[in-house]
Short mmCIF file of C-alpha atoms in Angstrom, two decimals:
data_model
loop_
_atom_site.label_atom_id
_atom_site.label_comp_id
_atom_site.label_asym_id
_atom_site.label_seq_id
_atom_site.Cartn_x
_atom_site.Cartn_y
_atom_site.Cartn_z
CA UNK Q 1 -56.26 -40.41 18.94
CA UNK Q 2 -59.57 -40.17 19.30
CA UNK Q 3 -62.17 -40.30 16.71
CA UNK Q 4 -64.22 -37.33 17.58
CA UNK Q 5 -61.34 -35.01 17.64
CA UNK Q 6 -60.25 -35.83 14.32
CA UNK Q 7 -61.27 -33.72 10.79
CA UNK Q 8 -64.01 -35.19 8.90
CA UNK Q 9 -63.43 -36.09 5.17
CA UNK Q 10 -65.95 -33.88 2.74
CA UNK Q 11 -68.65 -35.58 0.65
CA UNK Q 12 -68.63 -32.95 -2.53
CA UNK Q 13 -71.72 -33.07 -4.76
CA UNK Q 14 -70.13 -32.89 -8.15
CA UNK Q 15 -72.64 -33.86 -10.15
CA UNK Q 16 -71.50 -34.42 -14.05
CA UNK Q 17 -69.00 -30.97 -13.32
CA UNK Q 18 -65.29 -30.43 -12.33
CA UNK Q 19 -64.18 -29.79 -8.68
CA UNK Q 20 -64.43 -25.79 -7.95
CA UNK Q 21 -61.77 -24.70 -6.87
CA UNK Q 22 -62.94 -21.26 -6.32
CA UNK Q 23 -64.69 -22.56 -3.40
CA UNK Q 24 -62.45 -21.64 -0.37
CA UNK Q 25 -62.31 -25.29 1.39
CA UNK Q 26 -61.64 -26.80 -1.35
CA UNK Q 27 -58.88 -24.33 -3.12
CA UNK Q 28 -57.49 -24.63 0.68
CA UNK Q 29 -56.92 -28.16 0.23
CA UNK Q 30 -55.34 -28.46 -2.94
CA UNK Q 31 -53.22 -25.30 -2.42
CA UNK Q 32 -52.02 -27.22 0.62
CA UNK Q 33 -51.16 -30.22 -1.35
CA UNK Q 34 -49.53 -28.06 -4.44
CA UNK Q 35 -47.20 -26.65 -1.36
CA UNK Q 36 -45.98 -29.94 -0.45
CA UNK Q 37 -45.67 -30.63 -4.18
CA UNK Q 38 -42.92 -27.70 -4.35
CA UNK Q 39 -41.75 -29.13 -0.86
CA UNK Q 40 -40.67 -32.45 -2.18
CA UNK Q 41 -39.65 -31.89 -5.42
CA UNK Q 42 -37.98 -28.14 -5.48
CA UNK Q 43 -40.19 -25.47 -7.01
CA UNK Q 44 -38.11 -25.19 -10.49
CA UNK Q 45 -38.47 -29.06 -10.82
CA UNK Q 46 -42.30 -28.83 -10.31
CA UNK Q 47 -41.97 -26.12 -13.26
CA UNK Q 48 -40.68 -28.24 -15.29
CA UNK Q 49 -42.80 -31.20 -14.74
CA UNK Q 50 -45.65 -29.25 -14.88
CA UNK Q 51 -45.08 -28.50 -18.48
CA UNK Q 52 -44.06 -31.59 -19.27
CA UNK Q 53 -47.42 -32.78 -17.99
CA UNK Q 54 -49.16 -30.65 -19.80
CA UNK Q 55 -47.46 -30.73 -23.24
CA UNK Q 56 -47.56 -34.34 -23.29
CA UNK Q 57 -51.53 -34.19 -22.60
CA UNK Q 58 -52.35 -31.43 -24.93
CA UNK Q 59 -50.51 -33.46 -27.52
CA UNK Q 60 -52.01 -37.10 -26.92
CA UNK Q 61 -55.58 -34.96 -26.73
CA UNK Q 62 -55.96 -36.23 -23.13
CA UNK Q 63 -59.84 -35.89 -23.03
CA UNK Q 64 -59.28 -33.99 -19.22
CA UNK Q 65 -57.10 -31.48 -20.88
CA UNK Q 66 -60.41 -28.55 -20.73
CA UNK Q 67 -60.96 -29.68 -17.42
CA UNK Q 68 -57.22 -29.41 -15.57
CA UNK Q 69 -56.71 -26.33 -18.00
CA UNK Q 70 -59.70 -24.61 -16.26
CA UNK Q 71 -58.46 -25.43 -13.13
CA UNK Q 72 -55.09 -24.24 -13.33
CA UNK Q 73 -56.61 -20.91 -13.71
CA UNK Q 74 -57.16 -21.01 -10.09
CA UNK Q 75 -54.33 -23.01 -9.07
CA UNK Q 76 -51.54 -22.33 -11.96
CA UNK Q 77 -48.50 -24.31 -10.67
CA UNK Q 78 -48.66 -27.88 -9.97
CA UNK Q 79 -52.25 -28.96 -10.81
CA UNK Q 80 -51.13 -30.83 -14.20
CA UNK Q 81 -48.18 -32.61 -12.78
CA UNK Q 82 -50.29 -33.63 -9.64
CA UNK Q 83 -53.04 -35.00 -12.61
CA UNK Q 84 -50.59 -37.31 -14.13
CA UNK Q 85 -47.46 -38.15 -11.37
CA UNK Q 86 -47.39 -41.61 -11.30
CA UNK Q 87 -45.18 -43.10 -7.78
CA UNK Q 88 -47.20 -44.55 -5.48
CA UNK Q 89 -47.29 -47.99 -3.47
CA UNK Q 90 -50.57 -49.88 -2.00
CA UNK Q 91 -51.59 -53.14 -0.71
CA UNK Q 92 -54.77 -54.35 -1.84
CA UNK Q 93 -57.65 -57.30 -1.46
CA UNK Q 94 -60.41 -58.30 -3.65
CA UNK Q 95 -62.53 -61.09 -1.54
CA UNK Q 96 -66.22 -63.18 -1.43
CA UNK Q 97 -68.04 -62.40 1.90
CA UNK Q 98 -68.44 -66.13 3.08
CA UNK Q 99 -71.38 -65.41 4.34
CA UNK Q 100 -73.34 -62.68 1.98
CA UNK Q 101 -71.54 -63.85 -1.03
CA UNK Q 102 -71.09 -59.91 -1.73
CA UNK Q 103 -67.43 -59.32 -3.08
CA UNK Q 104 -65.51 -56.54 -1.56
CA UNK Q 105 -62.57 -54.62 -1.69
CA UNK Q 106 -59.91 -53.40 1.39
CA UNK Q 107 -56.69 -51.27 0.31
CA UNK Q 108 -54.30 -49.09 1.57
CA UNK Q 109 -52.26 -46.18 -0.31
CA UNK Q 110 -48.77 -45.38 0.39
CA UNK Q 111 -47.22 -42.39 -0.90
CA UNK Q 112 -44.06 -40.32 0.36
CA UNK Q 113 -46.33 -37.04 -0.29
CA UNK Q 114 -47.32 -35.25 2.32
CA UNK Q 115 -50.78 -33.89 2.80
CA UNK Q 116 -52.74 -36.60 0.87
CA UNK Q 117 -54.34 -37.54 4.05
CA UNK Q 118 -55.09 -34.75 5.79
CA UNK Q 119 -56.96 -33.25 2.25
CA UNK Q 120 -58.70 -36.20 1.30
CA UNK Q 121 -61.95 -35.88 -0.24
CA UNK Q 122 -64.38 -38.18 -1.65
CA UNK Q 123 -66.18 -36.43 -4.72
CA UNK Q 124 -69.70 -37.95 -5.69
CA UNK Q 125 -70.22 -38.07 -9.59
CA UNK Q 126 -73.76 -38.66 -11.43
CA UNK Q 127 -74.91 -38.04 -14.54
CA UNK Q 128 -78.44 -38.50 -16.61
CA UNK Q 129 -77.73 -41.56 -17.59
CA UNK Q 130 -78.03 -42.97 -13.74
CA UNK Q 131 -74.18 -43.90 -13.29
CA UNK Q 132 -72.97 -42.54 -10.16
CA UNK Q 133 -69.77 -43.33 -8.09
CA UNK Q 134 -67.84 -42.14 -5.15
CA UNK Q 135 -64.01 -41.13 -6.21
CA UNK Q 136 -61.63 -40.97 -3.32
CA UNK Q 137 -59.09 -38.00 -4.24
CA UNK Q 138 -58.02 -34.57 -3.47
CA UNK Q 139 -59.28 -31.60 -5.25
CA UNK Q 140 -58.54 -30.78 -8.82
CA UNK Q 141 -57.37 -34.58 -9.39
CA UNK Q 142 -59.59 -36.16 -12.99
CA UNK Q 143 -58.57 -38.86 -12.87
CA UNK Q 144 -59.64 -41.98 -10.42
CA UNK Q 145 -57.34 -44.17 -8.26
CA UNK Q 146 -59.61 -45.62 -5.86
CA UNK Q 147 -63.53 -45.69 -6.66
CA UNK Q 148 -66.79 -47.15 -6.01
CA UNK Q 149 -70.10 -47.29 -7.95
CA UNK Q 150 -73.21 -49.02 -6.06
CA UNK Q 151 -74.36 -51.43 -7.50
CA UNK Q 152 -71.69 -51.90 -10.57
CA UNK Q 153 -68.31 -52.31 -9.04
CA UNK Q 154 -65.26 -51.00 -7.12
CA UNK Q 155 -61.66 -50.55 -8.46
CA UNK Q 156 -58.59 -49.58 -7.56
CA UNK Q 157 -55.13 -49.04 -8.72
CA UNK Q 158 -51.95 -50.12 -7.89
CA UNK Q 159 -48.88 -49.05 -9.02
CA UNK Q 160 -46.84 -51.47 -11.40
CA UNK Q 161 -43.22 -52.65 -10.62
CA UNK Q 162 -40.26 -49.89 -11.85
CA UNK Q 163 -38.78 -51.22 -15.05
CA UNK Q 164 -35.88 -48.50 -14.39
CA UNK Q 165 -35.50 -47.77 -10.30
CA UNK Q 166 -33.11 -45.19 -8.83
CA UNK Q 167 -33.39 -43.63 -5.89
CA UNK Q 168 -34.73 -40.63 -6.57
CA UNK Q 169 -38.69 -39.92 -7.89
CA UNK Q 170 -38.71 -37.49 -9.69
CA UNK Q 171 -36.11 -39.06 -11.61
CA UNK Q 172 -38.44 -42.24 -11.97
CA UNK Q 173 -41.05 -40.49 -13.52
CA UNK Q 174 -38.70 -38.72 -16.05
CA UNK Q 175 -37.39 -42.28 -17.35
CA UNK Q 176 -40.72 -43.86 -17.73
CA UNK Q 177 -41.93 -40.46 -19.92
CA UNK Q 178 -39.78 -41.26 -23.32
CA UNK Q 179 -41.38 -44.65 -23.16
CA UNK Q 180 -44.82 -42.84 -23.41
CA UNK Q 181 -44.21 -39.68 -25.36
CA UNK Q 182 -44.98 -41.47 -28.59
CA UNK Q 183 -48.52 -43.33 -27.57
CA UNK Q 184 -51.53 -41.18 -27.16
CA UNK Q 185 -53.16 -43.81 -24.86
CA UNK Q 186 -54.42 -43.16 -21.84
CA UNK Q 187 -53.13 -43.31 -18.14
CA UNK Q 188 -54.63 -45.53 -15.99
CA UNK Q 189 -56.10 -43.55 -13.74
CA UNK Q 190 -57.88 -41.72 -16.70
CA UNK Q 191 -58.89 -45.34 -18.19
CA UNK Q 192 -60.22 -45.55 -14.67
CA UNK Q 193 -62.29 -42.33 -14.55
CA UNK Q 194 -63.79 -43.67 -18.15
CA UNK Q 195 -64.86 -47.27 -16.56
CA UNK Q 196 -66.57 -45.76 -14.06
CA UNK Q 197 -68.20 -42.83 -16.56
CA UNK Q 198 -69.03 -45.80 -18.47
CA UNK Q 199 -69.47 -49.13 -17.95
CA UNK Q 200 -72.64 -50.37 -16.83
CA UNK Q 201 -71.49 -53.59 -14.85
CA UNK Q 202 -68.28 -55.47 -14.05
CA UNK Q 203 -67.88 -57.37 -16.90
CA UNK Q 204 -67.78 -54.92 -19.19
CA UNK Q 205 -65.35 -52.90 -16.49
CA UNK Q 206 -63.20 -55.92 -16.66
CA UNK Q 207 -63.28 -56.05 -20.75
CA UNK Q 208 -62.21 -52.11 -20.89
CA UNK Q 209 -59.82 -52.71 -18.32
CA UNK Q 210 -58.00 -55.17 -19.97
CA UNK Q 211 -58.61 -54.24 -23.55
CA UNK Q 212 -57.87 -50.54 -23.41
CA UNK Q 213 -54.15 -49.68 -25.13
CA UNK Q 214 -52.69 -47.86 -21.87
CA UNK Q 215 -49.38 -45.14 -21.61
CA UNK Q 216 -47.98 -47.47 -18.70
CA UNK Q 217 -48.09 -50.83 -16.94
CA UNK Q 218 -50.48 -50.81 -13.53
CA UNK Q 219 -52.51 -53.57 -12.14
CA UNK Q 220 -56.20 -52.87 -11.39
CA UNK Q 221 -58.38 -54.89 -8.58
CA UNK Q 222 -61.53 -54.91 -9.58
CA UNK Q 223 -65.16 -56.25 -7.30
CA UNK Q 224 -68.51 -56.33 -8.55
CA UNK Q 225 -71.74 -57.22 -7.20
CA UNK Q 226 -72.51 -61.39 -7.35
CA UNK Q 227 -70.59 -64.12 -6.40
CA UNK Q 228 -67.44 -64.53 -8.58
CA UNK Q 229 -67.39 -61.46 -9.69
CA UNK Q 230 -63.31 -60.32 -8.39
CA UNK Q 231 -60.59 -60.04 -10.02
CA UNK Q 232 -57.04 -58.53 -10.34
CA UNK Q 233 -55.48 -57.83 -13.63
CA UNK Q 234 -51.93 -57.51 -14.55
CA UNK Q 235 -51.86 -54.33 -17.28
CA UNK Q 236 -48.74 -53.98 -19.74
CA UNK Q 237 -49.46 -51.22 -22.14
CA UNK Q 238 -51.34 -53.77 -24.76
CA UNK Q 239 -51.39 -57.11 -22.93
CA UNK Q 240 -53.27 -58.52 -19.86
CA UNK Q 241 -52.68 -61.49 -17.39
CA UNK Q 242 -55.56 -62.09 -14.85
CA UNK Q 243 -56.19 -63.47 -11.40
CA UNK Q 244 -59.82 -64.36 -11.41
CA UNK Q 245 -61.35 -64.79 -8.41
CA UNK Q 246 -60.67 -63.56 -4.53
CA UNK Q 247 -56.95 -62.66 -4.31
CA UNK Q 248 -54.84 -59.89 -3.16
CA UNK Q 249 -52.05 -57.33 -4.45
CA UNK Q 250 -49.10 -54.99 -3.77
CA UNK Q 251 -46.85 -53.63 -6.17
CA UNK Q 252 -45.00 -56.43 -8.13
CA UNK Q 253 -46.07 -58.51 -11.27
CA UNK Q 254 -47.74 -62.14 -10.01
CA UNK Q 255 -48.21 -63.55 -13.43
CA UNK Q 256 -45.82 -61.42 -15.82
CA UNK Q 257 -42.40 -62.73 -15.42
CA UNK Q 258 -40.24 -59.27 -16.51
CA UNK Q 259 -37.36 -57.94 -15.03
CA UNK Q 260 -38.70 -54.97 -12.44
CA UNK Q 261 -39.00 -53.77 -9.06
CA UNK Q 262 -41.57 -53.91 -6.72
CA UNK Q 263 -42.93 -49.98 -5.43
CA UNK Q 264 -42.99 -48.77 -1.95
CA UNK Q 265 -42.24 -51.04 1.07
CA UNK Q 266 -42.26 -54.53 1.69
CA UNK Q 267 -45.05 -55.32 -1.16
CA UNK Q 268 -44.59 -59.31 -1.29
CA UNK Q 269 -44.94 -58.83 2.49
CA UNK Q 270 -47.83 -56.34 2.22
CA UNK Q 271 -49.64 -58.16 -0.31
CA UNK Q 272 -49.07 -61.66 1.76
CA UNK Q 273 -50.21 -60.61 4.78
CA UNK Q 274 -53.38 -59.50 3.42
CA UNK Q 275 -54.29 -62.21 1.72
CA UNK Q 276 -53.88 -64.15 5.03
CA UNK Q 277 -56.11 -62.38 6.66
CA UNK Q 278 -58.71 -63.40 8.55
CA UNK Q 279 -62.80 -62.43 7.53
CA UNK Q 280 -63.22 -61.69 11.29
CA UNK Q 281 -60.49 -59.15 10.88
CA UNK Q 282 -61.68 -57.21 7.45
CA UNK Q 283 -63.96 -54.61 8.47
CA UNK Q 284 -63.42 -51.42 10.75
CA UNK Q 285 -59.79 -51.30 9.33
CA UNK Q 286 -58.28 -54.50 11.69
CA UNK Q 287 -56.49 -55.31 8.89
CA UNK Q 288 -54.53 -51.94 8.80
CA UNK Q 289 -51.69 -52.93 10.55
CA UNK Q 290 -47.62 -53.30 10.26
CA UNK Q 291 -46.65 -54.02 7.20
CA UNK Q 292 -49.76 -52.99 5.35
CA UNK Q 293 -49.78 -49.55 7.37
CA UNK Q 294 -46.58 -47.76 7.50
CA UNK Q 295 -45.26 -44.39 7.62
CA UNK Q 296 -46.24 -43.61 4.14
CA UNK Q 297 -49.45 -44.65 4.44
CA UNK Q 298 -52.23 -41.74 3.53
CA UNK Q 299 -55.79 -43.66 2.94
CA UNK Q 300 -57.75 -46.92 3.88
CA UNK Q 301 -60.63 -48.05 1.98
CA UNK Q 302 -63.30 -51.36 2.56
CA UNK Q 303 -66.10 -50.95 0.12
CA UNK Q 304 -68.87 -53.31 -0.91
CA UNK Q 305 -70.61 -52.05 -4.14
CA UNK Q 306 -73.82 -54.75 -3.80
CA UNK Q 307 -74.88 -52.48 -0.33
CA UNK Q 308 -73.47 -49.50 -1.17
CA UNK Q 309 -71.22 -49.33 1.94
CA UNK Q 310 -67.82 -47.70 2.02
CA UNK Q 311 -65.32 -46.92 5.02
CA UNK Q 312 -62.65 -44.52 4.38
CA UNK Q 313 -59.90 -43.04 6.48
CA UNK Q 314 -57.11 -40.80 5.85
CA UNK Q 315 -53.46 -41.34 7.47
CA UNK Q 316 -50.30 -39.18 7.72
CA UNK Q 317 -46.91 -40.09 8.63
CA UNK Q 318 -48.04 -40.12 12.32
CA UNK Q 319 -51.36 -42.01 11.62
CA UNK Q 320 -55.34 -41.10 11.19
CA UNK Q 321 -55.22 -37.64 10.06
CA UNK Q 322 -59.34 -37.92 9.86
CA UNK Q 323 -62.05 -39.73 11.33
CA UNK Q 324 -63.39 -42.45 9.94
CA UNK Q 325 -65.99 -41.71 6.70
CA UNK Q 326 -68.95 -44.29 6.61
CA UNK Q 327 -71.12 -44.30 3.86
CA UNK Q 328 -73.92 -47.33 3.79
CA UNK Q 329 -77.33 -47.46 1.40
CA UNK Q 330 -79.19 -49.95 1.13
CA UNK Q 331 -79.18 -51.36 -2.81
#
């Protein structure tokens, strides 16, 4: 399809404040999402999960809790689940221009929800204190999955391995929730939203990372600014493993040995043919291809936080639901 004739993705100005969903656009978009939500997992169910959500926040004094609680004024069935579901797979590389000696980051985000594409957004956070960064989500959403600051780092998430699979998701997230009901740590993707409220540089990202008690396993890939500066790390709740230097990731352990299984499709495959790839090949989203795209598939991201440049695209089932967002300053 051609570019042109695709949506673009919104750049929202969000200063140090919370997504407004009052606004039409945006309320559209997560409204859309919410309805896909009920889609996939039955309205009752999302009832119920939605409570759960938000009992199990209120109680562990989740430090969003004001925040989604405001929201869900607007938007009063689905918004805390969608703040704290948990079942995604992605493929992603952390990598040492061989030229520039700038590190990078490319990933992809699979995720059998619907909509995610299409209603991408990309909300721009500053504050007083002079840290700003770029969060690629949907509105209403606190926490951070994918992310870049200029000039400090980029991050993203992956989803760990299942310690418990069935088939059924909804029924993964329930088993996983007994494990945490006890801990008032954080999820990741709340850690996440902290590092990049936070942490001045990508060391002390990486310390917070891999320091920080957490409610569940994930593995973060994590770029920063000078030479040597990549990383992935392996999360348990309160241990680390980590793979310094350029490497790549999908959704299975590399250095824990633990009985679990991988997320999504093909992730030794994803993550391998990443890895392999080519420098020619990593920019303008060559590298999104079979088995790192697939049909569930809803974003691609290359960032480079020493320029400031980021490329993002969204994806549905039947592939770019947007055109292409470029974003490129000059640090």
């Amino acid at each position: 399809m051609d570019q042109k004739s695709l949506p673009e993705i919104p750049l929202i100005e969000l200063g140090d404040g919370l997504w407004d969903l009052t606004d039409p656009a945006l309320r559209s978009r997560a409204y859309d999402l919410l309805v896909e939500g009920r889609r996939l997992v039955g309205k009752t169910r999302l009832r119920m999960l939605d409570r759960f959500s938000r009992a199990w926040a209120e109680r562990t004094d989740n430090p969003h809790c004001a925040d989604i609680r405001r929201m869900a004024l607007d938007l009063p069935l689905g918004l805390w689940f969608m703040n704290f579901c948990y079942e995604w797979g992605c493929t992603t590389r952390v990598s040492t221009h061989p030229e520039t000696g700038q590190p990078s980051l490319m990933r992809t985000l699979d995720w059998p929800f619907v909509g995610i594409g299409r209603n991408l957004v990309i909300g721009h956070h500053s504050d007083q204190a002079g840290f700003d960064f770029y969060n690629l989500a949907w509105p209403g959403y606190t926490g951070v999955i994918t992310g870049m600051a200029p000039g400090r780092f980029a991050i993203a998430i992956n989803q760990a391995p299942m310690r418990k699979p069935t088939p059924v998701l909804v029924l993964n997230w329930l088993l996983a929730r007994p494990r945490i009901w006890n801990t008032k740590a954080l999820p990741p993707a709340h850690l996440l939203r902290q590092v990049f409220d936070q942490c001045p540089d990508y060391n002390a990202a990486v310390i917070m990372l891999s320091e920080t008690p957490l409610a569940l396993p994930v593995i973060f890939s994590v770029a920063g600014v000078r030479p040597g500066e990549t990383c992935i790390i392996e999360r348990l709740e309160n241990d680390h493993q980590h793979l310094a230097g350029d490497n790549a990731t999908g959704n299975h352990w590399q250095r824990y040995d633990l009985p679990a299984i991988p997320r999504g499709e093909d992730s030794h495959e994803r993550r391998d043919q990443l890895a392999r790839e080519e420098w020619q090949r990593m920019a303008e989203f060559h590298w999104v291809r079979p088995p790192v795209l697939n049909p569930f598939t809803r974003l691609a991201v290359e960032t480079c936080p020493a320029n400031g440049h980021l490329r993002v695209q969204g994806y549905e089932q039947d592939g770019p639901a947007t055109s292409e967002f470029l974003l490129s300053q000059k640090m």
